[in-house]
Each structure stands twice: as structure tokens, then as C-alpha cells.
mmCIF file of C-alpha atoms in Angstrom:
data_model
loop_
_atom_site.group_PDB
_atom_site.id
_atom_site.type_symbol
_atom_site.label_atom_id
_atom_site.label_comp_id
_atom_site.label_asym_id
_atom_site.label_seq_id
_atom_site.Cartn_x
_atom_site.Cartn_y
_atom_site.Cartn_z
ATOM 1 C CA UNK A 17 20.555 -16.737 -12.473
ATOM 2 C CA UNK A 18 17.670 -16.383 -10.239
ATOM 3 C CA UNK A 19 16.818 -12.737 -9.977
ATOM 4 C CA UNK A 20 15.676 -12.222 -6.378
ATOM 5 C CA UNK A 21 14.675 -8.485 -4.422
ATOM 6 C CA UNK A 22 15.012 -8.596 -0.887
ATOM 7 C CA UNK A 23 12.271 -6.072 0.416
ATOM 8 C CA UNK A 24 13.431 -4.433 4.084
ATOM 9 C CA UNK A 25 12.100 -2.178 5.928
ATOM 10 C CA UNK A 26 13.367 1.359 5.992
ATOM 11 C CA UNK A 27 16.008 1.585 8.855
ATOM 12 C CA UNK A 28 15.309 3.257 12.015
ATOM 13 C CA UNK A 29 17.680 4.897 14.280
ATOM 14 C CA UNK A 30 17.004 2.119 17.255
ATOM 15 C CA UNK A 31 15.599 -0.908 16.429
ATOM 16 C CA UNK A 32 16.545 -4.963 15.924
ATOM 17 C CA UNK A 33 20.443 -5.685 15.615
ATOM 18 C CA UNK A 34 21.058 -8.900 13.718
ATOM 19 C CA UNK A 35 17.571 -10.618 11.900
ATOM 20 C CA UNK A 36 18.297 -7.949 9.093
ATOM 21 C CA UNK A 37 21.505 -9.125 8.224
ATOM 22 C CA UNK A 38 20.947 -12.242 6.798
ATOM 23 C CA UNK A 39 19.902 -9.673 3.849
ATOM 24 C CA UNK A 40 24.291 -9.837 3.415
ATOM 25 C CA UNK A 41 24.647 -13.132 3.971
ATOM 26 C CA UNK A 42 22.598 -14.501 1.658
ATOM 27 C CA UNK A 43 23.442 -12.383 -0.867
ATOM 28 C CA UNK A 44 27.020 -13.705 -0.062
ATOM 29 C CA UNK A 45 26.569 -17.586 -0.123
ATOM 30 C CA UNK A 46 24.014 -17.514 -3.309
ATOM 31 C CA UNK A 47 25.859 -15.676 -5.470
ATOM 32 C CA UNK A 48 26.853 -18.284 -7.869
ATOM 33 C CA UNK A 49 22.964 -18.779 -8.529
ATOM 34 C CA UNK A 50 21.035 -16.064 -7.549
ATOM 35 C CA UNK A 51 21.171 -12.160 -8.150
ATOM 36 C CA UNK A 52 19.951 -11.196 -4.665
ATOM 37 C CA UNK A 53 19.949 -7.096 -4.438
ATOM 38 C CA UNK A 54 18.441 -5.611 -1.360
ATOM 39 C CA UNK A 55 15.865 -3.065 -1.658
ATOM 40 C CA UNK A 56 14.656 -0.797 1.209
ATOM 41 C CA UNK A 57 11.274 0.617 1.636
ATOM 42 C CA UNK A 58 11.605 4.748 1.061
ATOM 43 C CA UNK A 59 9.179 4.634 3.712
ATOM 44 C CA UNK A 60 8.815 4.264 7.584
ATOM 45 C CA UNK A 61 6.198 1.901 9.072
ATOM 46 C CA UNK A 62 4.323 3.922 10.385
ATOM 47 C CA UNK A 63 0.900 5.622 9.682
ATOM 48 C CA UNK A 64 -1.708 4.757 6.837
ATOM 49 C CA UNK A 65 0.195 6.513 3.952
ATOM 50 C CA UNK A 66 3.624 5.712 4.524
ATOM 51 C CA UNK A 67 2.893 1.778 4.906
ATOM 52 C CA UNK A 68 0.756 2.423 1.424
ATOM 53 C CA UNK A 69 3.478 4.235 -0.153
ATOM 54 C CA UNK A 70 5.164 1.006 0.670
ATOM 55 C CA UNK A 71 3.183 -1.517 -0.951
ATOM 56 C CA UNK A 72 3.175 0.425 -3.898
ATOM 57 C CA UNK A 73 6.981 0.632 -4.022
ATOM 58 C CA UNK A 74 7.441 -2.660 -3.275
ATOM 59 C CA UNK A 75 4.537 -3.836 -5.941
ATOM 60 C CA UNK A 76 5.761 -1.154 -8.797
ATOM 61 C CA UNK A 77 8.906 0.184 -8.322
ATOM 62 C CA UNK A 78 11.146 -2.940 -7.365
ATOM 63 C CA UNK A 79 12.124 -5.099 -10.556
ATOM 64 C CA UNK A 80 12.590 -8.659 -9.939
ATOM 65 C CA UNK A 81 11.103 -12.274 -10.739
ATOM 66 C CA UNK A 82 10.942 -12.625 -7.081
ATOM 67 C CA UNK A 83 10.073 -10.112 -3.917
ATOM 68 C CA UNK A 84 11.355 -11.590 -0.702
ATOM 69 C CA UNK A 85 10.085 -9.323 1.894
ATOM 70 C CA UNK A 86 11.363 -9.541 5.315
ATOM 71 C CA UNK A 87 10.625 -7.945 8.114
ATOM 72 C CA UNK A 88 7.910 -6.640 10.373
ATOM 73 C CA UNK A 89 6.526 -4.955 6.775
ATOM 74 C CA UNK A 90 4.325 -7.901 5.775
ATOM 75 C CA UNK A 91 1.736 -5.827 4.338
ATOM 76 C CA UNK A 92 4.309 -4.981 2.026
ATOM 77 C CA UNK A 93 3.370 -8.005 0.025
ATOM 78 C CA UNK A 94 -0.241 -6.841 -0.717
ATOM 79 C CA UNK A 95 -0.338 -5.230 -4.357
ATOM 80 C CA UNK A 96 2.849 -7.451 -5.750
ATOM 81 C CA UNK A 97 2.127 -10.535 -7.975
ATOM 82 C CA UNK A 98 1.467 -13.455 -5.743
ATOM 83 C CA UNK A 99 3.672 -15.671 -8.149
ATOM 84 C CA UNK A 100 6.720 -13.573 -7.259
ATOM 85 C CA UNK A 101 6.531 -12.971 -3.877
ATOM 86 C CA UNK A 102 7.913 -15.077 -0.891
ATOM 87 C CA UNK A 103 7.615 -14.179 2.525
ATOM 88 C CA UNK A 104 9.774 -14.544 5.924
ATOM 89 C CA UNK A 105 7.550 -13.901 8.793
ATOM 90 C CA UNK A 106 9.499 -13.413 11.686
ATOM 91 C CA UNK A 107 6.771 -13.160 14.687
ATOM 92 C CA UNK A 108 3.373 -12.028 15.802
ATOM 93 C CA UNK A 109 4.806 -9.848 18.541
ATOM 94 C CA UNK A 110 2.143 -7.122 16.693
ATOM 95 C CA UNK A 111 -1.268 -9.071 17.898
ATOM 96 C CA UNK A 112 0.533 -8.920 21.621
ATOM 97 C CA UNK A 113 -1.011 -6.306 23.715
ATOM 98 C CA UNK A 114 -3.563 -5.216 21.899
ATOM 99 C CA UNK A 115 -7.321 -5.534 22.143
ATOM 100 C CA UNK A 116 -10.454 -4.651 19.805
ATOM 101 C CA UNK A 117 -10.000 -2.930 16.291
ATOM 102 C CA UNK A 118 -7.101 -2.139 16.480
ATOM 103 C CA UNK A 119 -5.921 -5.740 16.845
ATOM 104 C CA UNK A 120 -8.443 -7.102 14.202
ATOM 105 C CA UNK A 121 -6.984 -4.538 11.910
ATOM 106 C CA UNK A 122 -3.008 -5.313 12.717
ATOM 107 C CA UNK A 123 -4.459 -9.149 12.230
ATOM 108 C CA UNK A 124 -5.567 -8.008 8.616
ATOM 109 C CA UNK A 125 -2.522 -5.781 7.222
ATOM 110 C CA UNK A 126 -0.124 -7.351 9.292
ATOM 111 C CA UNK A 127 -1.133 -11.625 9.180
ATOM 112 C CA UNK A 128 -4.175 -12.522 7.329
ATOM 113 C CA UNK A 129 -4.198 -11.395 3.775
ATOM 114 C CA UNK A 130 0.143 -11.375 3.754
ATOM 115 C CA UNK A 131 -0.127 -15.482 4.091
ATOM 116 C CA UNK A 132 -2.801 -15.123 1.761
ATOM 117 C CA UNK A 133 -0.839 -12.890 -1.080
ATOM 118 C CA UNK A 134 2.236 -14.728 -0.325
ATOM 119 C CA UNK A 135 2.956 -17.305 -2.925
ATOM 120 C CA UNK A 136 5.804 -18.966 -0.387
ATOM 121 C CA UNK A 137 5.403 -18.198 3.525
ATOM 122 C CA UNK A 138 9.027 -18.754 5.370
ATOM 123 C CA UNK A 139 9.100 -18.448 9.668
ATOM 124 C CA UNK A 140 12.389 -19.010 11.333
ATOM 125 C CA UNK A 141 10.927 -21.491 14.236
ATOM 126 C CA UNK A 142 8.919 -23.804 14.625
ATOM 127 C CA UNK A 143 7.788 -22.289 17.443
ATOM 128 C CA UNK A 144 6.859 -19.687 15.542
ATOM 129 C CA UNK A 145 5.018 -21.975 12.567
ATOM 130 C CA UNK A 146 2.787 -22.968 15.683
ATOM 131 C CA UNK A 147 1.585 -19.673 16.515
ATOM 132 C CA UNK A 148 1.200 -17.996 12.720
ATOM 133 C CA UNK A 149 -1.387 -21.169 12.341
ATOM 134 C CA UNK A 150 -2.705 -20.827 15.398
ATOM 135 C CA UNK A 151 -3.742 -17.027 14.898
ATOM 136 C CA UNK A 152 -4.574 -16.762 11.356
ATOM 137 C CA UNK A 153 -6.748 -20.129 11.717
ATOM 138 C CA UNK A 154 -5.114 -21.219 8.196
ATOM 139 C CA UNK A 155 -3.837 -24.482 7.276
ATOM 140 C CA UNK A 156 -0.874 -23.017 5.618
ATOM 141 C CA UNK A 157 0.760 -26.319 3.709
ATOM 142 C CA UNK A 158 3.304 -23.931 2.237
ATOM 143 C CA UNK A 159 5.235 -22.635 5.036
ATOM 144 C CA UNK A 160 8.242 -23.010 5.386
ATOM 145 C CA UNK A 161 10.428 -23.534 8.521
ATOM 146 C CA UNK A 162 13.956 -21.783 7.601
ATOM 147 C CA UNK A 163 15.513 -20.862 11.164
ATOM 148 C CA UNK A 164 17.942 -17.064 10.907
ATOM 149 C CA UNK A 165 21.566 -17.860 10.150
ATOM 150 C CA UNK A 166 24.392 -16.572 12.364
ATOM 151 C CA UNK A 167 26.719 -14.113 10.310
ATOM 152 C CA UNK A 168 30.250 -15.129 9.734
ATOM 153 C CA UNK A 169 31.843 -12.078 12.296
ATOM 154 C CA UNK A 170 30.666 -14.343 14.620
ATOM 155 C CA UNK A 171 33.554 -16.245 16.176
ATOM 156 C CA UNK A 172 34.760 -18.788 18.579
ATOM 157 C CA UNK A 173 36.211 -16.430 20.979
ATOM 158 C CA UNK A 174 37.193 -18.463 24.337
ATOM 159 C CA UNK A 175 37.414 -15.851 27.085
ATOM 160 C CA UNK A 176 38.459 -16.245 31.091
ATOM 161 C CA UNK A 177 35.480 -15.257 32.709
ATOM 162 C CA UNK A 178 35.367 -13.179 35.772
ATOM 163 C CA UNK A 179 33.839 -14.476 38.314
ATOM 164 C CA UNK A 180 33.972 -11.666 40.879
ATOM 165 C CA UNK A 181 32.325 -9.156 38.332
ATOM 166 C CA UNK A 182 31.358 -10.560 35.332
ATOM 167 C CA UNK A 183 30.262 -8.356 32.310
ATOM 168 C CA UNK A 184 26.514 -9.487 31.155
ATOM 169 C CA UNK A 185 25.142 -8.265 27.760
ATOM 170 C CA UNK A 186 22.075 -7.432 27.012
ATOM 171 C CA UNK A 187 21.269 -6.850 23.058
ATOM 172 C CA UNK A 188 17.717 -5.326 22.644
ATOM 173 C CA UNK A 189 15.148 -3.004 24.985
ATOM 174 C CA UNK A 190 11.847 -3.559 23.412
ATOM 175 C CA UNK A 191 8.976 -4.681 25.924
ATOM 176 C CA UNK A 192 9.325 -8.577 25.018
ATOM 177 C CA UNK A 193 13.092 -7.820 25.779
ATOM 178 C CA UNK A 194 12.061 -8.442 29.923
ATOM 179 C CA UNK A 195 14.551 -5.876 30.773
ATOM 180 C CA UNK A 196 12.856 -4.499 33.806
ATOM 181 C CA UNK A 197 12.773 -7.897 35.607
ATOM 182 C CA UNK A 198 16.616 -8.093 34.468
ATOM 183 C CA UNK A 199 17.683 -5.126 36.200
ATOM 184 C CA UNK A 200 15.525 -6.214 39.244
ATOM 185 C CA UNK A 201 17.278 -9.335 39.497
ATOM 186 C CA UNK A 202 20.433 -8.202 38.738
ATOM 187 C CA UNK A 203 20.551 -5.605 41.833
ATOM 188 C CA UNK A 204 23.324 -6.051 44.198
ATOM 189 C CA UNK A 205 25.052 -8.722 41.907
ATOM 190 C CA UNK A 206 28.507 -7.692 41.438
ATOM 191 C CA UNK A 207 28.690 -7.021 37.818
ATOM 192 C CA UNK A 208 28.338 -4.933 34.663
ATOM 193 C CA UNK A 209 25.583 -4.932 32.538
ATOM 194 C CA UNK A 210 26.080 -3.430 29.136
ATOM 195 C CA UNK A 211 22.796 -2.644 27.547
ATOM 196 C CA UNK A 212 22.346 -2.245 23.805
ATOM 197 C CA UNK A 213 19.332 -0.200 23.013
ATOM 198 C CA UNK A 214 16.949 2.906 24.437
ATOM 199 C CA UNK A 215 16.219 2.690 27.870
ATOM 200 C CA UNK A 216 13.668 4.717 29.769
ATOM 201 C CA UNK A 217 13.837 6.870 32.940
ATOM 202 C CA UNK A 218 11.913 3.715 35.368
ATOM 203 C CA UNK A 219 15.051 1.436 33.961
ATOM 204 C CA UNK A 220 18.061 4.129 34.762
ATOM 205 C CA UNK A 221 16.029 4.300 38.207
ATOM 206 C CA UNK A 222 15.413 0.732 38.893
ATOM 207 C CA UNK A 223 18.939 -0.041 38.204
ATOM 208 C CA UNK A 224 20.188 2.591 40.339
ATOM 209 C CA UNK A 225 18.073 1.421 43.448
ATOM 210 C CA UNK A 226 19.473 -2.002 43.033
ATOM 211 C CA UNK A 227 23.299 -0.594 42.509
ATOM 212 C CA UNK A 228 23.759 -2.035 39.287
ATOM 213 C CA UNK A 229 26.960 -0.743 37.070
ATOM 214 C CA UNK A 230 25.723 -0.654 33.763
ATOM 215 C CA UNK A 231 26.635 0.980 30.417
ATOM 216 C CA UNK A 232 24.039 1.592 27.218
ATOM 217 C CA UNK A 233 24.278 2.256 24.240
ATOM 218 C CA UNK A 234 21.332 3.220 22.104
ATOM 219 C CA UNK A 235 22.454 1.303 19.198
ATOM 220 C CA UNK A 236 25.865 0.083 17.803
ATOM 221 C CA UNK A 237 27.614 -0.493 14.595
ATOM 222 C CA UNK A 238 27.596 -4.428 13.533
ATOM 223 C CA UNK A 239 31.215 -4.529 14.374
ATOM 224 C CA UNK A 240 30.971 -2.750 17.573
ATOM 225 C CA UNK A 241 27.893 -4.973 18.942
ATOM 226 C CA UNK A 242 29.843 -8.044 17.759
ATOM 227 C CA UNK A 243 32.923 -7.011 19.796
ATOM 228 C CA UNK A 244 30.664 -6.354 22.850
ATOM 229 C CA UNK A 245 29.761 -10.667 22.775
ATOM 230 C CA UNK A 246 33.700 -10.841 22.738
ATOM 231 C CA UNK A 247 34.258 -8.768 25.578
ATOM 232 C CA UNK A 248 31.135 -10.333 27.640
ATOM 233 C CA UNK A 249 31.263 -12.936 30.192
ATOM 234 C CA UNK A 250 27.587 -13.812 30.130
ATOM 235 C CA UNK A 251 24.697 -12.772 27.377
ATOM 236 C CA UNK A 252 21.519 -12.277 29.120
ATOM 237 C CA UNK A 253 18.301 -12.876 27.355
ATOM 238 C CA UNK A 254 15.139 -13.461 29.372
ATOM 239 C CA UNK A 255 12.936 -12.831 27.090
ATOM 240 C CA UNK A 256 9.107 -13.222 27.425
ATOM 241 C CA UNK A 257 8.106 -13.276 23.720
ATOM 242 C CA UNK A 258 10.282 -14.035 20.429
ATOM 243 C CA UNK A 259 9.869 -14.925 17.527
ATOM 244 C CA UNK A 260 13.586 -16.477 17.035
ATOM 245 C CA UNK A 261 16.111 -15.432 19.319
ATOM 246 C CA UNK A 262 19.364 -14.450 17.225
ATOM 247 C CA UNK A 263 21.380 -13.257 20.342
ATOM 248 C CA UNK A 264 21.306 -17.344 22.010
ATOM 249 C CA UNK A 265 23.403 -18.201 18.810
ATOM 250 C CA UNK A 266 25.396 -15.607 18.515
ATOM 251 C CA UNK A 267 26.523 -15.830 22.026
ATOM 252 C CA UNK A 268 26.543 -19.336 21.754
ATOM 253 C CA UNK A 269 29.108 -19.198 18.540
ATOM 254 C CA UNK A 270 31.224 -16.738 20.213
ATOM 255 C CA UNK A 271 31.560 -19.445 23.393
ATOM 256 C CA UNK A 272 29.359 -17.155 26.076
ATOM 257 C CA UNK A 273 26.930 -18.696 28.487
ATOM 258 C CA UNK A 274 23.490 -17.983 27.869
ATOM 259 C CA UNK A 275 20.617 -16.970 30.449
ATOM 260 C CA UNK A 276 17.557 -17.557 28.504
ATOM 261 C CA UNK A 277 13.480 -16.893 29.070
ATOM 262 C CA UNK A 278 12.466 -20.739 29.732
ATOM 263 C CA UNK A 279 9.710 -20.003 26.471
ATOM 264 C CA UNK A 280 8.909 -22.347 23.757
ATOM 265 C CA UNK A 281 10.854 -20.677 21.264
ATOM 266 C CA UNK A 282 14.082 -20.249 23.041
ATOM 267 C CA UNK A 283 13.933 -23.680 23.688
ATOM 268 C CA UNK A 284 13.979 -25.154 20.701
ATOM 269 C CA UNK A 285 17.236 -22.460 19.399
ATOM 270 C CA UNK A 286 18.878 -22.559 22.686
ATOM 271 C CA UNK A 287 18.933 -26.345 22.954
ATOM 272 C CA UNK A 288 20.682 -27.457 26.296
ATOM 273 C CA UNK A 289 22.841 -24.578 25.576
ATOM 274 C CA UNK A 290 21.352 -22.012 28.359
ATOM 275 C CA UNK A 291 20.126 -21.611 31.383
ATOM 276 C CA UNK A 292 16.831 -20.881 31.705
ATOM 277 C CA UNK A 293 14.766 -19.377 33.796
ATOM 278 C CA UNK A 294 10.670 -18.715 34.074
ATOM 279 C CA UNK A 295 10.488 -15.134 32.624
ATOM 280 C CA UNK A 296 8.255 -13.474 35.013
ATOM 281 C CA UNK A 297 9.940 -14.907 38.432
ATOM 282 C CA UNK A 298 12.519 -12.047 39.317
ATOM 283 C CA UNK A 299 13.947 -14.593 41.839
ATOM 284 C CA UNK A 300 14.563 -16.868 39.590
ATOM 285 C CA UNK A 301 16.135 -15.024 36.690
ATOM 286 C CA UNK A 302 18.365 -13.851 39.488
ATOM 287 C CA UNK A 303 19.177 -17.643 40.709
ATOM 288 C CA UNK A 304 20.569 -18.522 37.072
ATOM 289 C CA UNK A 305 22.715 -15.983 36.779
ATOM 290 C CA UNK A 306 24.142 -16.737 40.418
ATOM 291 C CA UNK A 307 25.057 -19.820 39.343
ATOM 292 C CA UNK A 308 26.455 -19.506 36.261
ATOM 293 C CA UNK A 309 28.535 -16.804 37.884
ATOM 294 C CA UNK A 310 29.425 -19.307 41.364
ATOM 295 C CA UNK A 311 29.219 -22.966 39.215
ATOM 296 C CA UNK A 312 32.135 -23.292 36.753
ATOM 297 C CA UNK A 313 31.748 -26.575 35.655
ATOM 298 C CA UNK A 314 27.656 -25.918 35.091
ATOM 299 C CA UNK A 315 28.837 -22.891 32.872
ATOM 300 C CA UNK A 316 31.201 -24.412 31.336
ATOM 301 C CA UNK A 317 28.515 -28.025 30.146
ATOM 302 C CA UNK A 318 26.477 -24.581 29.004
ATOM 303 C CA UNK A 319 29.259 -23.371 26.733
ATOM 304 C CA UNK A 320 30.469 -26.995 25.664
ATOM 305 C CA UNK A 321 26.707 -27.440 24.906
ATOM 306 C CA UNK A 322 25.998 -24.205 22.956
ATOM 307 C CA UNK A 323 28.786 -24.770 21.021
ATOM 308 C CA UNK A 324 27.566 -27.844 19.227
ATOM 309 C CA UNK A 325 23.834 -26.237 19.624
ATOM 310 C CA UNK A 326 25.127 -23.191 17.222
ATOM 311 C CA UNK A 327 25.988 -25.559 14.281
ATOM 312 C CA UNK A 328 22.581 -26.272 13.160
ATOM 313 C CA UNK A 329 22.514 -22.467 12.405
ATOM 314 C CA UNK A 330 25.156 -22.891 9.932
ATOM 315 C CA UNK A 331 24.873 -20.361 6.922
ATOM 316 C CA UNK A 332 25.524 -22.121 4.261
ATOM 317 C CA UNK A 333 22.663 -25.171 5.191
ATOM 318 C CA UNK A 334 20.361 -21.906 5.808
ATOM 319 C CA UNK A 335 21.083 -20.251 1.971
ATOM 320 C CA UNK A 336 20.506 -23.483 0.471
ATOM 321 C CA UNK A 337 17.125 -23.513 2.269
ATOM 322 C CA UNK A 338 16.124 -20.534 0.981
ATOM 323 C CA UNK A 339 17.558 -21.269 -2.799
ATOM 324 C CA UNK A 340 15.468 -24.302 -2.538
ATOM 325 C CA UNK A 341 12.334 -21.839 -1.947
ATOM 326 C CA UNK A 342 13.324 -19.649 -4.469
ATOM 327 C CA UNK A 343 13.184 -22.785 -7.393
ATOM 328 C CA UNK A 344 10.116 -23.859 -6.179
ATOM 329 C CA UNK A 345 8.633 -20.404 -6.832
ATOM 330 C CA UNK A 346 10.332 -20.472 -10.708
ATOM 331 C CA UNK A 347 8.523 -24.158 -11.033
ATOM 332 C CA UNK A 348 12.637 -25.809 -10.873
ATOM 333 C CA UNK A 349 12.281 -27.656 -7.665
#
């Protein structure tokens, strides 16, 4: 049996909702070949000393043949022995909107040094792989692209579309999720918007000014989140930046129509199963929503294409790709 510790950041009250579920799914699907246990850093990712504590904890306190670091704590690999480290790099969002010395420090600790410290580097999309190579300037021939698997809890749940007042689901409220433009685009559109994530006063005021009916949850337990997908009519994901874009695949699996941002990674992940809109153009985002609400034939075609596309992310196939990485690290593949 291959002994793997899947190392994750300490959970925050409000944060990502899907990606870290890779842990439970890998454990379930690889248990015949891999003893996989989830280990969380005891320290939040904030400040020099807490991050140093994460590095030391990962290197000195985690007993496993392989240390597999996932999430936005790439620096956790820095003190570990290279030949036992697998690093899944989700995105380079830490380099966006930063300049000067801060950007140089982030690039060093989250990108350059982790890439040199890992025995195997995995990323979750070809668009992300290209960005990592571009930002790092490294050839990285050992980098492997393995998409994120869809969690088994997401199943096809056909629903009669409510064209009179559709429910629209937005998962995540970080700046890259583009929720302010989404709110502006939905002004005056008869709908009910469900937002999962913390929202600020400016967004509340924009929603009120546009007379957008909405409900908001800071964070949902996973079962409750799945239920929101099943209750909704449209999933909104007009992000300006993503490493992958799990809500797109989750929506396609549940058989809901998606309005997505027209950026390379979402084109890659969604295939032909989404309505795309330029992320900076509120009018075009609005037009995409109005069309999926009003054009039943187009909407059903997108749902059918999404259903087919989601099969690419079958958990069994994703788990097999990680098993190949683990075996190669140990000289067995």
C-alpha cells in the first residue's frame, strides 16, 4: 500500500466550497491501493510565524511516505524532502492585483520555491499549467494536468425551469467571482438570486438598487450546498479568473444551465455546455441571462452539452491519474 498524507490548509469560516472535497473522494476511490489520510495545518495561512509553523508541521510532524499538498498553501512543501512531495497547484490568484516587493515575495514563496521543492507538480487545467509556466519562467517538464473530479453527491436532478422567476445560484464572493457585475446585470430581471459567500455593504446596496431579490449564506454545509444546486434554475459563474471552476461542472452534472465568464479556463472546463459572456461587459452578461431564461430550446441544448461534458471529470478517471503520479514518485510507474 502507498502511504499518502493529503495536506490541506486550516479551514476558515468562509472560503472555498468544493475543491478541498478532492480529499474525501481520493480516499474513497484509492483505498485498495493507497492509505490516504487528510492532515490539516494547525495554523491559518496568515502572517510570517503561522506560515512558518505550517512549513515545519508539514515537514516534521506528518508521517507518510508521500506528502501531497493541496490548496493555497504551496509554501507548506518548502522544508519537506523533495522526493516525497506532490504539490497540486490550484491557481496563481495570489499574484493578481499585487505589485512591487509584495508580488516578488508572493511569487517566491507560493510559486518559485514550491515548484523547485516538489518532486511532482500537478495542476488542474491546461490554462493553469500555461499560466504557471509563464509566471515562473520554468520549463517544468514534470508538471501533470489532472482536473478536479466531480463529487459523487452531485447527481442528475432534472427540474422544470421556472421561466417566470428563475432561481439563480452564485457560489463564492471573492473579488474574482465578479459578483458586483452580476448584480448589476440582473437589475430589474425577475429572478431570485442565491449567493453563497460573505457579501459587503456595497454589494447589498447594488442588489437593492437593482431590485434584485436575493438570499445569502456566509457558508453552507456540503449537503446544503448540493441542495441549492438542485433547487436552482441557473448557475452563475462569470468569474474574471479561475484555476478551474468547479461550480460549472457541478451545475452540468446536476443538469442546470450555466452562464459563465468568457475566459480561457472556463472555456476549457465547460466545453460547449455553457452560455459565455465577456466578464467586463455588464450588458453582455445580462443578455446571456435573458437568453437562457427566454430561449427554451437553446437552454436545453446547453444542458445536454453540459451533461456530456461533465463525463470527462468522472471521479474514477481522476483518481487513477493521481495513483499514477504516486506510483511514479515511488519508482513504480
